[in-house]
Amino acid sequence: TIRGTTRDPNSPKAQALAAKGIEIVTSNFNEPESLQRAFTGAHTVFANTPTIYDGHTYEHEVAHGRALIDAAVAVGVPFYIYSTLPSISKISQGWLKNGGHFDGKEEVEQYIRTQPIRSAFVAPGSFMSNFHDTMAPRRMENGDYALLLPVPAHIRLPLIETEADLGEVGSCHSGGF
């Protein structure tokens, strides 16, 4: 049985999943008991935190990521998979400072590695859905459009369409075995 968690079980996305036979359970990052109820009896938890751009992205990532793993450990989930990212500030040696979701996810990954649970980590690349918003091409003064990303021109940026399939395009590394 696949179980999905949501803050709003009546949302169209939650209802669409329920129509496919997925058990929908209400939970909230700020309510540890709700996460524990959602994870009770689960063999594997796949955890992905939403990125919230409100000036406190790093804090949200760390708090939400820790809440998820703490709940899984508390109820004895045997296996945990976490969607992670590398730390931008560490890779750039402090030059890039506004990668809160990257830095927060990497901190949570390190925290998970200290927990008494088998774990694996998936780093799927850039989400194509972000090209509608935060990563959308920007019109330049000369009329051209450009992608303004903190990535050198020679780097191939891995892209994934998360609404379709994580499939073979995700990269995975494991730990905690």
JSON list of N, CA and C in Angstrom, two decimals, residues 64-124:
[
{"chain": "A", "resi": 64, "resn": "HIS", "atom": "N", "xyz": [11.80, 21.22, 8.90]},
{"chain": "A", "resi": 64, "resn": "HIS", "atom": "CA", "xyz": [10.92, 20.23, 8.27]},
{"chain": "A", "resi": 64, "resn": "HIS", "atom": "C", "xyz": [11.64, 18.90, 8.08]},
{"chain": "A", "resi": 65, "resn": "GLY", "atom": "N", "xyz": [12.88, 18.96, 7.60]},
{"chain": "A", "resi": 65, "resn": "GLY", "atom": "CA", "xyz": [13.64, 17.74, 7.38]},
{"chain": "A", "resi": 65, "resn": "GLY", "atom": "C", "xyz": [13.88, 16.97, 8.66]},
{"chain": "A", "resi": 66, "resn": "ARG", "atom": "N", "xyz": [14.21, 17.68, 9.73]},
{"chain": "A", "resi": 66, "resn": "ARG", "atom": "CA", "xyz": [14.43, 17.02, 11.02]},
{"chain": "A", "resi": 66, "resn": "ARG", "atom": "C", "xyz": [13.11, 16.47, 11.58]},
{"chain": "A", "resi": 67, "resn": "ALA", "atom": "N", "xyz": [12.03, 17.19, 11.40]},
{"chain": "A", "resi": 67, "resn": "ALA", "atom": "CA", "xyz": [10.73, 16.71, 11.89]},
{"chain": "A", "resi": 67, "resn": "ALA", "atom": "C", "xyz": [10.37, 15.39, 11.23]},
{"chain": "A", "resi": 68, "resn": "LEU", "atom": "N", "xyz": [10.62, 15.27, 9.92]},
{"chain": "A", "resi": 68, "resn": "LEU", "atom": "CA", "xyz": [10.29, 14.04, 9.20]},
{"chain": "A", "resi": 68, "resn": "LEU", "atom": "C", "xyz": [11.12, 12.86, 9.69]},
{"chain": "A", "resi": 69, "resn": "ILE", "atom": "N", "xyz": [12.43, 13.02, 9.77]},
{"chain": "A", "resi": 69, "resn": "ILE", "atom": "CA", "xyz": [13.27, 11.89, 10.19]},
{"chain": "A", "resi": 69, "resn": "ILE", "atom": "C", "xyz": [13.03, 11.56, 11.65]},
{"chain": "A", "resi": 70, "resn": "ASP", "atom": "N", "xyz": [12.83, 12.57, 12.49]},
{"chain": "A", "resi": 70, "resn": "ASP", "atom": "CA", "xyz": [12.57, 12.29, 13.91]},
{"chain": "A", "resi": 70, "resn": "ASP", "atom": "C", "xyz": [11.30, 11.47, 14.08]},
{"chain": "A", "resi": 71, "resn": "ALA", "atom": "N", "xyz": [10.26, 11.78, 13.30]},
{"chain": "A", "resi": 71, "resn": "ALA", "atom": "CA", "xyz": [9.01, 11.02, 13.37]},
{"chain": "A", "resi": 71, "resn": "ALA", "atom": "C", "xyz": [9.22, 9.58, 12.89]},
{"chain": "A", "resi": 72, "resn": "ALA", "atom": "N", "xyz": [9.97, 9.41, 11.81]},
{"chain": "A", "resi": 72, "resn": "ALA", "atom": "CA", "xyz": [10.22, 8.07, 11.29]},
{"chain": "A", "resi": 72, "resn": "ALA", "atom": "C", "xyz": [10.99, 7.22, 12.30]},
{"chain": "A", "resi": 73, "resn": "VAL", "atom": "N", "xyz": [11.99, 7.79, 12.92]},
{"chain": "A", "resi": 73, "resn": "VAL", "atom": "CA", "xyz": [12.77, 7.07, 13.93]},
{"chain": "A", "resi": 73, "resn": "VAL", "atom": "C", "xyz": [11.90, 6.76, 15.14]},
{"chain": "A", "resi": 74, "resn": "ALA", "atom": "N", "xyz": [11.07, 7.72, 15.56]},
{"chain": "A", "resi": 74, "resn": "ALA", "atom": "CA", "xyz": [10.24, 7.54, 16.75]},
{"chain": "A", "resi": 74, "resn": "ALA", "atom": "C", "xyz": [9.29, 6.35, 16.63]},
{"chain": "A", "resi": 75, "resn": "VAL", "atom": "N", "xyz": [8.79, 6.09, 15.41]},
{"chain": "A", "resi": 75, "resn": "VAL", "atom": "CA", "xyz": [7.83, 4.98, 15.25]},
{"chain": "A", "resi": 75, "resn": "VAL", "atom": "C", "xyz": [8.47, 3.73, 14.66]},
{"chain": "A", "resi": 76, "resn": "GLY", "atom": "N", "xyz": [9.80, 3.74, 14.51]},
{"chain": "A", "resi": 76, "resn": "GLY", "atom": "CA", "xyz": [10.51, 2.54, 14.09]},
{"chain": "A", "resi": 76, "resn": "GLY", "atom": "C", "xyz": [10.40, 2.18, 12.62]},
{"chain": "A", "resi": 77, "resn": "VAL", "atom": "N", "xyz": [10.31, 3.19, 11.75]},
{"chain": "A", "resi": 77, "resn": "VAL", "atom": "CA", "xyz": [10.32, 2.91, 10.31]},
{"chain": "A", "resi": 77, "resn": "VAL", "atom": "C", "xyz": [11.66, 2.27, 9.96]},
{"chain": "A", "resi": 78, "resn": "PRO", "atom": "N", "xyz": [11.68, 1.13, 9.24]},
{"chain": "A", "resi": 78, "resn": "PRO", "atom": "CA", "xyz": [12.93, 0.45, 8.94]},
{"chain": "A", "resi": 78, "resn": "PRO", "atom": "C", "xyz": [13.83, 1.14, 7.90]},
{"chain": "A", "resi": 79, "resn": "PHE", "atom": "N", "xyz": [13.24, 1.85, 6.94]},
{"chain": "A", "resi": 79, "resn": "PHE", "atom": "CA", "xyz": [14.04, 2.40, 5.83]},
{"chain": "A", "resi": 79, "resn": "PHE", "atom": "C", "xyz": [13.54, 3.79, 5.46]},
{"chain": "A", "resi": 80, "resn": "TYR", "atom": "N", "xyz": [14.48, 4.70, 5.20]},
{"chain": "A", "resi": 80, "resn": "TYR", "atom": "CA", "xyz": [14.16, 6.10, 4.97]},
{"chain": "A", "resi": 80, "resn": "TYR", "atom": "C", "xyz": [14.91, 6.59, 3.74]},
{"chain": "A", "resi": 81, "resn": "ILE", "atom": "N", "xyz": [14.20, 7.21, 2.80]},
{"chain": "A", "resi": 81, "resn": "ILE", "atom": "CA", "xyz": [14.80, 7.79, 1.60]},
{"chain": "A", "resi": 81, "resn": "ILE", "atom": "C", "xyz": [14.54, 9.30, 1.64]},
{"chain": "A", "resi": 82, "resn": "TYR", "atom": "N", "xyz": [15.58, 10.07, 1.47]},
{"chain": "A", "resi": 82, "resn": "TYR", "atom": "CA", "xyz": [15.47, 11.53, 1.58]},
{"chain": "A", "resi": 82, "resn": "TYR", "atom": "C", "xyz": [15.92, 12.19, 0.29]},
{"chain": "A", "resi": 83, "resn": "SER", "atom": "N", "xyz": [15.12, 13.12, -0.20]},
{"chain": "A", "resi": 83, "resn": "SER", "atom": "CA", "xyz": [15.48, 13.91, -1.37]},
{"chain": "A", "resi": 83, "resn": "SER", "atom": "C", "xyz": [16.37, 15.06, -0.91]},
{"chain": "A", "resi": 84, "resn": "THR", "atom": "N", "xyz": [17.61, 15.04, -1.35]},
{"chain": "A", "resi": 84, "resn": "THR", "atom": "CA", "xyz": [18.62, 15.95, -0.81]},
{"chain": "A", "resi": 84, "resn": "THR", "atom": "C", "xyz": [19.25, 16.81, -1.90]},
{"chain": "A", "resi": 85, "resn": "LEU", "atom": "N", "xyz": [20.11, 17.69, -1.49]},
{"chain": "A", "resi": 85, "resn": "LEU", "atom": "CA", "xyz": [20.89, 18.54, -2.39]},
{"chain": "A", "resi": 85, "resn": "LEU", "atom": "C", "xyz": [22.25, 18.79, -1.75]},
{"chain": "A", "resi": 86, "resn": "PRO", "atom": "N", "xyz": [23.25, 19.15, -2.54]},
{"chain": "A", "resi": 86, "resn": "PRO", "atom": "CA", "xyz": [24.54, 19.52, -1.96]},
{"chain": "A", "resi": 86, "resn": "PRO", "atom": "C", "xyz": [24.49, 20.94, -1.39]},
{"chain": "A", "resi": 87, "resn": "SER", "atom": "N", "xyz": [25.39, 21.24, -0.48]},
{"chain": "A", "resi": 87, "resn": "SER", "atom": "CA", "xyz": [25.46, 22.58, 0.11]},
{"chain": "A", "resi": 87, "resn": "SER", "atom": "C", "xyz": [26.14, 23.54, -0.86]},
{"chain": "A", "resi": 88, "resn": "ILE", "atom": "N", "xyz": [25.39, 24.53, -1.29]},
{"chain": "A", "resi": 88, "resn": "ILE", "atom": "CA", "xyz": [25.94, 25.55, -2.20]},
{"chain": "A", "resi": 88, "resn": "ILE", "atom": "C", "xyz": [27.02, 26.36, -1.51]},
{"chain": "A", "resi": 89, "resn": "SER", "atom": "N", "xyz": [26.80, 26.73, -0.26]},
{"chain": "A", "resi": 89, "resn": "SER", "atom": "CA", "xyz": [27.79, 27.56, 0.42]},
{"chain": "A", "resi": 89, "resn": "SER", "atom": "C", "xyz": [29.11, 26.81, 0.63]},
{"chain": "A", "resi": 90, "resn": "LYS", "atom": "N", "xyz": [29.03, 25.50, 0.91]},
{"chain": "A", "resi": 90, "resn": "LYS", "atom": "CA", "xyz": [30.26, 24.71, 1.07]},
{"chain": "A", "resi": 90, "resn": "LYS", "atom": "C", "xyz": [30.99, 24.55, -0.26]},
{"chain": "A", "resi": 91, "resn": "ILE", "atom": "N", "xyz": [30.25, 24.21, -1.31]},
{"chain": "A", "resi": 91, "resn": "ILE", "atom": "CA", "xyz": [30.87, 23.99, -2.62]},
{"chain": "A", "resi": 91, "resn": "ILE", "atom": "C", "xyz": [31.54, 25.27, -3.13]},
{"chain": "A", "resi": 92, "resn": "SER", "atom": "N", "xyz": [30.89, 26.42, -2.91]},
{"chain": "A", "resi": 92, "resn": "SER", "atom": "CA", "xyz": [31.43, 27.69, -3.41]},
{"chain": "A", "resi": 92, "resn": "SER", "atom": "C", "xyz": [32.38, 28.34, -2.40]},
{"chain": "A", "resi": 93, "resn": "GLN", "atom": "N", "xyz": [32.67, 27.64, -1.31]},
{"chain": "A", "resi": 93, "resn": "GLN", "atom": "CA", "xyz": [33.54, 28.14, -0.25]},
{"chain": "A", "resi": 93, "resn": "GLN", "atom": "C", "xyz": [33.04, 29.49, 0.29]},
{"chain": "A", "resi": 94, "resn": "GLY", "atom": "N", "xyz": [31.72, 29.58, 0.44]},
{"chain": "A", "resi": 94, "resn": "GLY", "atom": "CA", "xyz": [31.11, 30.76, 1.04]},
{"chain": "A", "resi": 94, "resn": "GLY", "atom": "C", "xyz": [30.76, 31.86, 0.07]},
{"chain": "A", "resi": 95, "resn": "TRP", "atom": "N", "xyz": [31.14, 31.72, -1.20]},
{"chain": "A", "resi": 95, "resn": "TRP", "atom": "CA", "xyz": [30.86, 32.78, -2.18]},
{"chain": "A", "resi": 95, "resn": "TRP", "atom": "C", "xyz": [29.37, 32.91, -2.43]},
{"chain": "A", "resi": 96, "resn": "LEU", "atom": "N", "xyz": [28.66, 31.79, -2.57]},
{"chain": "A", "resi": 96, "resn": "LEU", "atom": "CA", "xyz": [27.21, 31.81, -2.75]},
{"chain": "A", "resi": 96, "resn": "LEU", "atom": "C", "xyz": [26.55, 31.65, -1.38]},
{"chain": "A", "resi": 97, "resn": "LYS", "atom": "N", "xyz": [25.70, 32.60, -1.03]},
{"chain": "A", "resi": 97, "resn": "LYS", "atom": "CA", "xyz": [25.14, 32.63, 0.31]},
{"chain": "A", "resi": 97, "resn": "LYS", "atom": "C", "xyz": [23.64, 32.47, 0.37]},
{"chain": "A", "resi": 98, "resn": "ASN", "atom": "N", "xyz": [22.97, 32.43, -0.77]},
{"chain": "A", "resi": 98, "resn": "ASN", "atom": "CA", "xyz": [21.50, 32.41, -0.76]},
{"chain": "A", "resi": 98, "resn": "ASN", "atom": "C", "xyz": [20.93, 31.09, -1.26]},
{"chain": "A", "resi": 99, "resn": "GLY", "atom": "N", "xyz": [21.57, 29.99, -0.95]},
{"chain": "A", "resi": 99, "resn": "GLY", "atom": "CA", "xyz": [21.09, 28.67, -1.36]},
{"chain": "A", "resi": 99, "resn": "GLY", "atom": "C", "xyz": [20.50, 27.93, -0.18]},
{"chain": "A", "resi": 100, "resn": "GLY", "atom": "N", "xyz": [19.61, 28.58, 0.55]},
{"chain": "A", "resi": 100, "resn": "GLY", "atom": "CA", "xyz": [19.05, 28.01, 1.77]},
{"chain": "A", "resi": 100, "resn": "GLY", "atom": "C", "xyz": [18.47, 26.62, 1.63]},
{"chain": "A", "resi": 101, "resn": "HIS", "atom": "N", "xyz": [17.76, 26.37, 0.53]},
{"chain": "A", "resi": 101, "resn": "HIS", "atom": "CA", "xyz": [17.18, 25.03, 0.38]},
{"chain": "A", "resi": 101, "resn": "HIS", "atom": "C", "xyz": [18.27, 23.99, 0.12]},
{"chain": "A", "resi": 102, "resn": "PHE", "atom": "N", "xyz": [19.34, 24.37, -0.59]},
{"chain": "A", "resi": 102, "resn": "PHE", "atom": "CA", "xyz": [20.46, 23.45, -0.80]},
{"chain": "A", "resi": 102, "resn": "PHE", "atom": "C", "xyz": [21.19, 23.19, 0.52]},
{"chain": "A", "resi": 103, "resn": "ASP", "atom": "N", "xyz": [21.56, 24.27, 1.19]},
{"chain": "A", "resi": 103, "resn": "ASP", "atom": "CA", "xyz": [22.33, 24.15, 2.42]},
{"chain": "A", "resi": 103, "resn": "ASP", "atom": "C", "xyz": [21.52, 23.43, 3.51]},
{"chain": "A", "resi": 104, "resn": "GLY", "atom": "N", "xyz": [20.23, 23.74, 3.59]},
{"chain": "A", "resi": 104, "resn": "GLY", "atom": "CA", "xyz": [19.39, 23.09, 4.60]},
{"chain": "A", "resi": 104, "resn": "GLY", "atom": "C", "xyz": [19.21, 21.61, 4.35]},
{"chain": "A", "resi": 105, "resn": "LYS", "atom": "N", "xyz": [18.99, 21.24, 3.10]},
{"chain": "A", "resi": 105, "resn": "LYS", "atom": "CA", "xyz": [18.83, 19.82, 2.77]},
{"chain": "A", "resi": 105, "resn": "LYS", "atom": "C", "xyz": [20.10, 19.04, 3.07]},
{"chain": "A", "resi": 106, "resn": "GLU", "atom": "N", "xyz": [21.26, 19.63, 2.77]},
{"chain": "A", "resi": 106, "resn": "GLU", "atom": "CA", "xyz": [22.53, 18.94, 3.06]},
{"chain": "A", "resi": 106, "resn": "GLU", "atom": "C", "xyz": [22.71, 18.79, 4.56]},
{"chain": "A", "resi": 107, "resn": "GLU", "atom": "N", "xyz": [22.33, 19.79, 5.34]},
{"chain": "A", "resi": 107, "resn": "GLU", "atom": "CA", "xyz": [22.44, 19.68, 6.80]},
{"chain": "A", "resi": 107, "resn": "GLU", "atom": "C", "xyz": [21.54, 18.56, 7.32]},
{"chain": "A", "resi": 108, "resn": "VAL", "atom": "N", "xyz": [20.33, 18.47, 6.79]},
{"chain": "A", "resi": 108, "resn": "VAL", "atom": "CA", "xyz": [19.42, 17.41, 7.20]},
{"chain": "A", "resi": 108, "resn": "VAL", "atom": "C", "xyz": [19.98, 16.04, 6.81]},
{"chain": "A", "resi": 109, "resn": "GLU", "atom": "N", "xyz": [20.57, 15.94, 5.61]},
{"chain": "A", "resi": 109, "resn": "GLU", "atom": "CA", "xyz": [21.18, 14.67, 5.21]},
{"chain": "A", "resi": 109, "resn": "GLU", "atom": "C", "xyz": [22.22, 14.24, 6.23]},
{"chain": "A", "resi": 110, "resn": "GLN", "atom": "N", "xyz": [23.07, 15.16, 6.65]},
{"chain": "A", "resi": 110, "resn": "GLN", "atom": "CA", "xyz": [24.10, 14.82, 7.64]},
{"chain": "A", "resi": 110, "resn": "GLN", "atom": "C", "xyz": [23.46, 14.39, 8.96]},
{"chain": "A", "resi": 111, "resn": "TYR", "atom": "N", "xyz": [22.37, 15.03, 9.35]},
{"chain": "A", "resi": 111, "resn": "TYR", "atom": "CA", "xyz": [21.64, 14.66, 10.56]},
{"chain": "A", "resi": 111, "resn": "TYR", "atom": "C", "xyz": [21.07, 13.24, 10.43]},
{"chain": "A", "resi": 112, "resn": "ILE", "atom": "N", "xyz": [20.48, 12.94, 9.28]},
{"chain": "A", "resi": 112, "resn": "ILE", "atom": "CA", "xyz": [19.90, 11.61, 9.05]},
{"chain": "A", "resi": 112, "resn": "ILE", "atom": "C", "xyz": [20.97, 10.55, 9.19]},
{"chain": "A", "resi": 113, "resn": "ARG", "atom": "N", "xyz": [22.16, 10.83, 8.71]},
{"chain": "A", "resi": 113, "resn": "ARG", "atom": "CA", "xyz": [23.26, 9.85, 8.77]},
{"chain": "A", "resi": 113, "resn": "ARG", "atom": "C", "xyz": [23.65, 9.51, 10.21]},
{"chain": "A", "resi": 114, "resn": "THR", "atom": "N", "xyz": [23.25, 10.34, 11.18]},
{"chain": "A", "resi": 114, "resn": "THR", "atom": "CA", "xyz": [23.55, 10.05, 12.60]},
{"chain": "A", "resi": 114, "resn": "THR", "atom": "C", "xyz": [22.43, 9.27, 13.28]},
{"chain": "A", "resi": 115, "resn": "GLN", "atom": "N", "xyz": [21.33, 9.04, 12.57]},
{"chain": "A", "resi": 115, "resn": "GLN", "atom": "CA", "xyz": [20.16, 8.41, 13.19]},
{"chain": "A", "resi": 115, "resn": "GLN", "atom": "C", "xyz": [20.21, 6.88, 13.06]},
{"chain": "A", "resi": 116, "resn": "PRO", "atom": "N", "xyz": [19.55, 6.18, 13.98]},
{"chain": "A", "resi": 116, "resn": "PRO", "atom": "CA", "xyz": [19.55, 4.72, 13.95]},
{"chain": "A", "resi": 116, "resn": "PRO", "atom": "C", "xyz": [18.50, 4.16, 12.98]},
{"chain": "A", "resi": 117, "resn": "ILE", "atom": "N", "xyz": [18.70, 4.44, 11.68]},
{"chain": "A", "resi": 117, "resn": "ILE", "atom": "CA", "xyz": [17.75, 4.01, 10.66]},
{"chain": "A", "resi": 117, "resn": "ILE", "atom": "C", "xyz": [18.54, 3.78, 9.36]},
{"chain": "A", "resi": 118, "resn": "ARG", "atom": "N", "xyz": [18.17, 2.75, 8.61]},
{"chain": "A", "resi": 118, "resn": "ARG", "atom": "CA", "xyz": [18.77, 2.56, 7.28]},
{"chain": "A", "resi": 118, "resn": "ARG", "atom": "C", "xyz": [18.27, 3.69, 6.39]},
{"chain": "A", "resi": 119, "resn": "SER", "atom": "N", "xyz": [19.16, 4.26, 5.61]},
{"chain": "A", "resi": 119, "resn": "SER", "atom": "CA", "xyz": [18.76, 5.41, 4.81]},
{"chain": "A", "resi": 119, "resn": "SER", "atom": "C", "xyz": [19.43, 5.41, 3.45]},
{"chain": "A", "resi": 120, "resn": "ALA", "atom": "N", "xyz": [18.80, 6.10, 2.53]},
{"chain": "A", "resi": 120, "resn": "ALA", "atom": "CA", "xyz": [19.34, 6.34, 1.19]},
{"chain": "A", "resi": 120, "resn": "ALA", "atom": "C", "xyz": [18.97, 7.76, 0.81]},
{"chain": "A", "resi": 121, "resn": "PHE", "atom": "N", "xyz": [19.72, 8.32, -0.12]},
{"chain": "A", "resi": 121, "resn": "PHE", "atom": "CA", "xyz": [19.52, 9.71, -0.50]},
{"chain": "A", "resi": 121, "resn": "PHE", "atom": "C", "xyz": [19.44, 9.81, -2.02]},
{"chain": "A", "resi": 122, "resn": "VAL", "atom": "N", "xyz": [18.49, 10.60, -2.50]},
{"chain": "A", "resi": 122, "resn": "VAL", "atom": "CA", "xyz": [18.33, 10.82, -3.92]},
{"chain": "A", "resi": 122, "resn": "VAL", "atom": "C", "xyz": [18.49, 12.32, -4.19]},
{"chain": "A", "resi": 123, "resn": "ALA", "atom": "N", "xyz": [19.28, 12.64, -5.21]},
{"chain": "A", "resi": 123, "resn": "ALA", "atom": "CA", "xyz": [19.50, 14.04, -5.61]},
{"chain": "A", "resi": 123, "resn": "ALA", "atom": "C", "xyz": [19.09, 14.14, -7.08]},
{"chain": "A", "resi": 124, "resn": "PRO", "atom": "N", "xyz": [17.82, 14.45, -7.33]},
{"chain": "A", "resi": 124, "resn": "PRO", "atom": "CA", "xyz": [17.29, 14.30, -8.69]},
{"chain": "A", "resi": 124, "resn": "PRO", "atom": "C", "xyz": [17.65, 15.37, -9.70]}
]
